[in-house]
Amino acid sequence: MNLASLRLILSPAAQRPVDLIDIPESTPSCQPDASARSAAWPLASVCGLQSTGRRIAAICLSLLCVAMFVPDAAAQNGAAKAKAKARKTPAKRTRPTSVGPAIGGNTATPIDRIKAAEGFEVELLYSVPGEEQGSWVNLCTDDKGRILVSDQFGGLYRITPPPAGETLQAADVEQVPADIRAVNGMVWAFGALYVGVNDYEQKIPSGLYRVSDSDGDDSLDKVELLHEVKSRGDHGVHAVMPTPDGKALYLVTGNNTTPPPLADSSPVRQVWGEDHLLPSMPDGRGHNRGVLAPGGIIYRVTPDGKTFEAYASGFRNVFDAAVNRDGELFTYDADMEYDFNTPWYRPTRICLVTSGAEFGWRNGAGKRMPFYADNLPGVLDIGPGSPTGMTFGYGAKFPAKYQDALYALDWSWGKLYAIHLEPSGSSYTATKEEFVTGAPLPITDAIICPQDGAMYFTIGGRRVQSGLYRVTYVGDQSTEPVQAKATKSKARQTRHMLEAFHGQQDPQAISVAWPYLDDQDRFIRFAARTAIEHQPTDQWADKALNESDAAKQVEALLALARVTGVCPQHRDDSTAAVDTDMREKLLDAVLSIDVARLTETQQLTLHRATQIILNRFGRPDDAMIDRLIAKFDPLFPASTPELNWLLCETLAWLQSPTVAQKAIALIQDAPTQEEQMQYARSIRMLKAGWTPELHTAYFEWFLKAANYKGGASFDQFIQFIRDDAVASLSETQKAEMAELLARKPVKKSALENLGQIFEGRPEKKWTLEELSAAARTGLKQRDFENGRKMFAATGCYACHRFGDQGGMTGPDLTSAGRRYSPHDLLDQVIHPSKVINDQFSAVKVLTDDGRIHVGVVVNLNGDSMTINTDLTDPNDRVNIDRKTIEEMMVSKTSAMPEGLFNRMTQDEILDLVAYLISAGDPKHEFFKN
């Protein structure tokens, strides 16, 4: 690793402080490094930055970046200390109270900074005068095909789309007289406009409203509050859309809403639980501390607003959703960016929202991972971002592929994705395509206008400058309408049959659903378990406890634990005492299962069911504890990180005498900081089985982990783990380890910390020709573990996501093997600036005081733009007043340094390439002996 080369580059890392609807109380100090500023001013004077030659000066400064950003070691150390000090005292951020004037760079994104898929054209129809018409966040069409738009902090406007080639003037934008504000979602249905209001300023109640024309004069003037939904802050009431049967509405809400009274017919079984076996950790910055399940909910609501059913729950912050021709609901859920590079980080993702679904959001470190059996996974991970609008392309005058696409909008990265879905069993698989991109492009909503078949989208939100755009197809492919028909799927029909039992008691439900508890399709298993959970427990408890088919029994025991136990964090004075007899029956059933008869997925279900039993029913007697340790201890460590995650937690809670030694060995062997951090978290309260040597290794890991990088709460999470670990020591142990506990970590860069394996090696400048030739014949009998080790040692995990681990500052490499041949992959590494992924392209910003900033746009807030300037540190950010921007251009230099292979052997490089192409599959043909 050529560390110096990395320091020359001021480009992307990918953290925004928050999503569109998630503004923190404070953000880290974002002032440029003092040494860089002092070095820049002489150059600024020479280049004439105080004169009209600023643009020439920008080029001069770009060429002289090396001189500015390669300080000596002492300066680097000083800068690191200054940066750390700055992050300890974050500057207070406040919400802007109005949209700023459209001057400097504070304008709607010009077309020359927007890219669209081949054959498509984007027009800027209207740059919204923010001081008069606010910041636009939502779109829909009325019954006459006119476009309705909403100001996030104001009212509604109505627009007739202009003819092709024409734009709008302020006089063309008609204010809707209805006395309504803060509309975050709307749809024309049942002869009226239904809107979801989320009034951050609490001037009117948040909730579901109906807006209509009271006197037939084609003017919306009547406002009815159908049902209040209490909302706290940004993660509140959002989109509204008709259900597939046309009889009701879906109402989309985030995790800071209070559920209204729910109908007994709700598909979601209301047995909320945090279900952490070990105490969870709150967010290090206090975000949503104390907020418990169910998280965000998508409701099914009658048109009169009187009946609310919880259709699906466990979301973080869903802003919109869309229904496809098959009648299936999709949404785009938010990540928690403070969690970057922790084991519990979950990227933004496209979710198939099925009846009764649970998607596992819990506060702080408590998120349920996709492999947890008591929640459902997404169908496609997108990455870091701020999800906003969604729509299908139905009715668009686009080529067939794009008519069928699901469009998902990302506010912070400025991406409008086309999601291409393919049926798979009862669910779907998906791929993403960047359909429209811009920098910045704070895109909020998109619709297809039925009158002209064009797509219209808005930018705005958070009182940033708004614009209305139109996307049309001007290419050579046919735009004939695709025949509107649902796809047939036997598996989907089976799931729907099982979902019919959700929210009701039916004498046929148990006998019909039970055979599907071991179905290979995860969504069918979930639907079957949910159907059973809705039935009277006394009708199926004994069947679950005595089921002879182990694969069915693990699902049945999970269901029984959920409906007969109560999570301690959800108990109140009305909760019945813990049923200790049921606890013993459940644990006896767990112990009777032959794990060898279970697949890996079924083992994960068994271990998760065991955790829920122990959490909801409490600690059993010592004899049962000993039996459980004897059952699970021989299984740990297991063959996969997912099994090890659950086994390590369970055995640590049980106080197994062997888990300390095994967990420390896993920490020392794990290539990623996420995996290491998870084992360290699991044993932080362990008191059994420690030796002085194991304790020394454990606390020396914290000195190493102090140099790991992650989201805004990462350092605090590491501190929480260490604090609990210290608190678990006896006074004698603390005294014996006093020197180690007092030792301060030696600060190193992320890449220095990861790449120690190459220390002292000579460098060789590998060429593409020689490595490509070696790959043509050498990708056989490769070493999987060494490939995984090399992926970490070269710093790849510091920036790239791979599977469920790694950073977010570079492209996700999980599917690299489907996109690149070995030759192309090698070419990307050896020549990183040859082709730069649009999502991770940096921008160069020249401000009117002569400063140049280079990085990725990660956040907008009013007139302020935030860019990230350090590849390995997601928190290294600079705030820029957009009104002061003189020029902004896309950088042509990749953030990825050259020379990544220079200290590696040929075998190490080939093992790494095999690991990447295989998508981390140890059973791939590359690794067969």
Short mmCIF file of N, CA and C in Angstrom, two decimals, residues 388-448:
data_model
loop_
_atom_site.label_atom_id
_atom_site.label_comp_id
_atom_site.label_asym_id
_atom_site.label_seq_id
_atom_site.Cartn_x
_atom_site.Cartn_y
_atom_site.Cartn_z
N THR A 388 -36.04 8.50 -0.74
CA THR A 388 -37.19 9.39 -0.82
C THR A 388 -38.25 8.72 -1.69
N GLY A 389 -38.58 9.30 -2.85
CA GLY A 389 -39.72 8.83 -3.62
C GLY A 389 -39.52 7.49 -4.31
N MET A 390 -40.64 6.87 -4.71
CA MET A 390 -40.64 5.63 -5.48
C MET A 390 -41.80 5.66 -6.45
N THR A 391 -41.63 5.04 -7.58
CA THR A 391 -42.73 4.85 -8.53
C THR A 391 -42.34 3.77 -9.53
N PHE A 392 -43.32 3.07 -10.06
CA PHE A 392 -43.07 2.19 -11.19
C PHE A 392 -43.19 3.00 -12.48
N GLY A 393 -42.59 2.50 -13.55
CA GLY A 393 -42.57 3.21 -14.82
C GLY A 393 -43.80 2.96 -15.68
N TYR A 394 -44.86 2.39 -15.11
CA TYR A 394 -46.05 2.05 -15.88
C TYR A 394 -46.65 3.32 -16.50
N GLY A 395 -46.91 3.23 -17.81
CA GLY A 395 -47.49 4.36 -18.52
C GLY A 395 -46.47 5.28 -19.14
N ALA A 396 -45.19 5.07 -18.88
CA ALA A 396 -44.16 5.93 -19.45
C ALA A 396 -43.92 5.60 -20.92
N LYS A 397 -43.61 6.61 -21.70
CA LYS A 397 -43.21 6.39 -23.09
C LYS A 397 -41.71 6.14 -23.12
N PHE A 398 -41.34 5.00 -22.53
CA PHE A 398 -39.96 4.55 -22.39
C PHE A 398 -39.85 3.18 -23.06
N PRO A 399 -38.63 2.73 -23.36
CA PRO A 399 -38.46 1.34 -23.79
C PRO A 399 -39.02 0.38 -22.73
N ALA A 400 -39.35 -0.83 -23.15
CA ALA A 400 -40.05 -1.80 -22.28
C ALA A 400 -39.35 -2.01 -20.95
N LYS A 401 -38.03 -2.13 -20.98
CA LYS A 401 -37.26 -2.37 -19.76
C LYS A 401 -37.53 -1.29 -18.73
N TYR A 402 -37.67 -0.06 -19.18
CA TYR A 402 -37.83 1.06 -18.26
C TYR A 402 -39.30 1.29 -17.90
N GLN A 403 -40.23 0.82 -18.73
CA GLN A 403 -41.63 0.85 -18.34
C GLN A 403 -41.88 -0.07 -17.14
N ASP A 404 -41.18 -1.20 -17.12
CA ASP A 404 -41.38 -2.19 -16.05
C ASP A 404 -40.53 -1.90 -14.82
N ALA A 405 -39.64 -0.95 -14.89
CA ALA A 405 -38.70 -0.71 -13.78
C ALA A 405 -39.40 -0.06 -12.59
N LEU A 406 -38.84 -0.33 -11.41
CA LEU A 406 -39.20 0.38 -10.19
C LEU A 406 -38.17 1.47 -9.99
N TYR A 407 -38.62 2.70 -9.81
CA TYR A 407 -37.70 3.82 -9.65
C TYR A 407 -37.62 4.19 -8.17
N ALA A 408 -36.40 4.26 -7.68
CA ALA A 408 -36.14 4.55 -6.27
C ALA A 408 -35.18 5.72 -6.18
N LEU A 409 -35.52 6.70 -5.38
CA LEU A 409 -34.80 7.97 -5.34
C LEU A 409 -33.94 8.07 -4.08
N ASP A 410 -32.72 8.55 -4.28
CA ASP A 410 -31.78 8.74 -3.17
C ASP A 410 -31.41 10.22 -3.11
N TRP A 411 -31.84 10.86 -2.05
CA TRP A 411 -31.69 12.32 -1.90
C TRP A 411 -30.24 12.74 -1.72
N SER A 412 -29.51 12.09 -0.81
CA SER A 412 -28.18 12.59 -0.44
C SER A 412 -27.15 12.35 -1.54
N TRP A 413 -27.23 11.23 -2.25
CA TRP A 413 -26.26 10.94 -3.31
C TRP A 413 -26.71 11.48 -4.66
N GLY A 414 -27.95 11.97 -4.75
CA GLY A 414 -28.43 12.50 -6.02
C GLY A 414 -28.60 11.43 -7.07
N LYS A 415 -29.28 10.33 -6.71
CA LYS A 415 -29.44 9.20 -7.63
C LYS A 415 -30.92 8.87 -7.81
N LEU A 416 -31.30 8.66 -9.05
CA LEU A 416 -32.60 8.08 -9.37
C LEU A 416 -32.30 6.72 -9.97
N TYR A 417 -32.53 5.68 -9.19
CA TYR A 417 -32.20 4.32 -9.62
C TYR A 417 -33.37 3.70 -10.37
N ALA A 418 -33.06 2.96 -11.42
CA ALA A 418 -34.02 2.06 -12.03
C ALA A 418 -33.74 0.67 -11.46
N ILE A 419 -34.72 0.12 -10.76
CA ILE A 419 -34.58 -1.20 -10.14
C ILE A 419 -35.28 -2.21 -11.04
N HIS A 420 -34.54 -3.18 -11.53
CA HIS A 420 -35.08 -4.19 -12.44
C HIS A 420 -35.34 -5.47 -11.64
N LEU A 421 -36.62 -5.80 -11.50
CA LEU A 421 -37.06 -6.93 -10.68
C LEU A 421 -37.28 -8.18 -11.52
N GLU A 422 -36.95 -9.32 -10.93
CA GLU A 422 -37.22 -10.61 -11.55
C GLU A 422 -37.88 -11.50 -10.52
N PRO A 423 -39.03 -12.12 -10.85
CA PRO A 423 -39.66 -13.04 -9.90
C PRO A 423 -38.71 -14.17 -9.52
N SER A 424 -38.73 -14.54 -8.24
CA SER A 424 -37.90 -15.64 -7.73
C SER A 424 -38.64 -16.29 -6.58
N GLY A 425 -39.20 -17.46 -6.83
CA GLY A 425 -40.04 -18.08 -5.83
C GLY A 425 -41.22 -17.20 -5.53
N SER A 426 -41.50 -16.98 -4.23
CA SER A 426 -42.62 -16.11 -3.86
C SER A 426 -42.16 -14.66 -3.72
N SER A 427 -40.90 -14.41 -4.00
CA SER A 427 -40.33 -13.08 -3.85
C SER A 427 -39.74 -12.63 -5.18
N TYR A 428 -38.70 -11.82 -5.11
CA TYR A 428 -38.06 -11.27 -6.30
C TYR A 428 -36.57 -11.14 -6.04
N THR A 429 -35.81 -11.13 -7.11
CA THR A 429 -34.43 -10.66 -7.07
C THR A 429 -34.41 -9.34 -7.84
N ALA A 430 -33.33 -8.60 -7.69
CA ALA A 430 -33.30 -7.28 -8.32
C ALA A 430 -31.88 -6.84 -8.60
N THR A 431 -31.75 -5.99 -9.60
CA THR A 431 -30.49 -5.30 -9.89
C THR A 431 -30.81 -3.81 -10.01
N LYS A 432 -29.81 -3.00 -9.80
CA LYS A 432 -30.02 -1.55 -9.87
C LYS A 432 -29.23 -0.96 -11.03
N GLU A 433 -29.77 0.13 -11.55
CA GLU A 433 -29.12 0.89 -12.61
C GLU A 433 -29.26 2.37 -12.27
N GLU A 434 -28.19 3.13 -12.44
CA GLU A 434 -28.27 4.56 -12.21
C GLU A 434 -28.93 5.19 -13.43
N PHE A 435 -30.17 5.62 -13.25
CA PHE A 435 -30.98 6.13 -14.35
C PHE A 435 -30.75 7.62 -14.56
N VAL A 436 -30.79 8.40 -13.49
CA VAL A 436 -30.48 9.82 -13.52
C VAL A 436 -29.60 10.13 -12.32
N THR A 437 -28.51 10.86 -12.54
CA THR A 437 -27.61 11.23 -11.45
C THR A 437 -27.21 12.68 -11.59
N GLY A 438 -26.84 13.30 -10.49
CA GLY A 438 -26.37 14.68 -10.51
C GLY A 438 -25.62 15.00 -9.24
N ALA A 439 -24.86 16.06 -9.26
CA ALA A 439 -24.08 16.45 -8.09
C ALA A 439 -24.11 17.97 -7.92
N PRO A 440 -24.83 18.46 -6.92
CA PRO A 440 -25.79 17.72 -6.10
C PRO A 440 -27.13 17.61 -6.81
N LEU A 441 -27.92 16.62 -6.41
CA LEU A 441 -29.25 16.46 -6.96
C LEU A 441 -30.14 15.91 -5.84
N PRO A 442 -30.59 16.78 -4.92
CA PRO A 442 -31.39 16.32 -3.78
C PRO A 442 -32.80 15.96 -4.21
N ILE A 443 -32.92 14.80 -4.83
CA ILE A 443 -34.14 14.40 -5.51
C ILE A 443 -35.16 13.88 -4.50
N THR A 444 -36.40 14.35 -4.61
CA THR A 444 -37.39 14.06 -3.58
C THR A 444 -38.53 13.17 -4.04
N ASP A 445 -39.00 13.34 -5.26
CA ASP A 445 -40.13 12.52 -5.70
C ASP A 445 -40.14 12.45 -7.22
N ALA A 446 -40.79 11.42 -7.75
CA ALA A 446 -40.91 11.25 -9.20
C ALA A 446 -42.26 10.59 -9.50
N ILE A 447 -42.84 10.98 -10.63
CA ILE A 447 -44.09 10.38 -11.09
C ILE A 447 -44.04 10.21 -12.60
N ILE A 448 -44.88 9.35 -13.12
CA ILE A 448 -45.11 9.25 -14.56
C ILE A 448 -46.43 9.97 -14.84
#
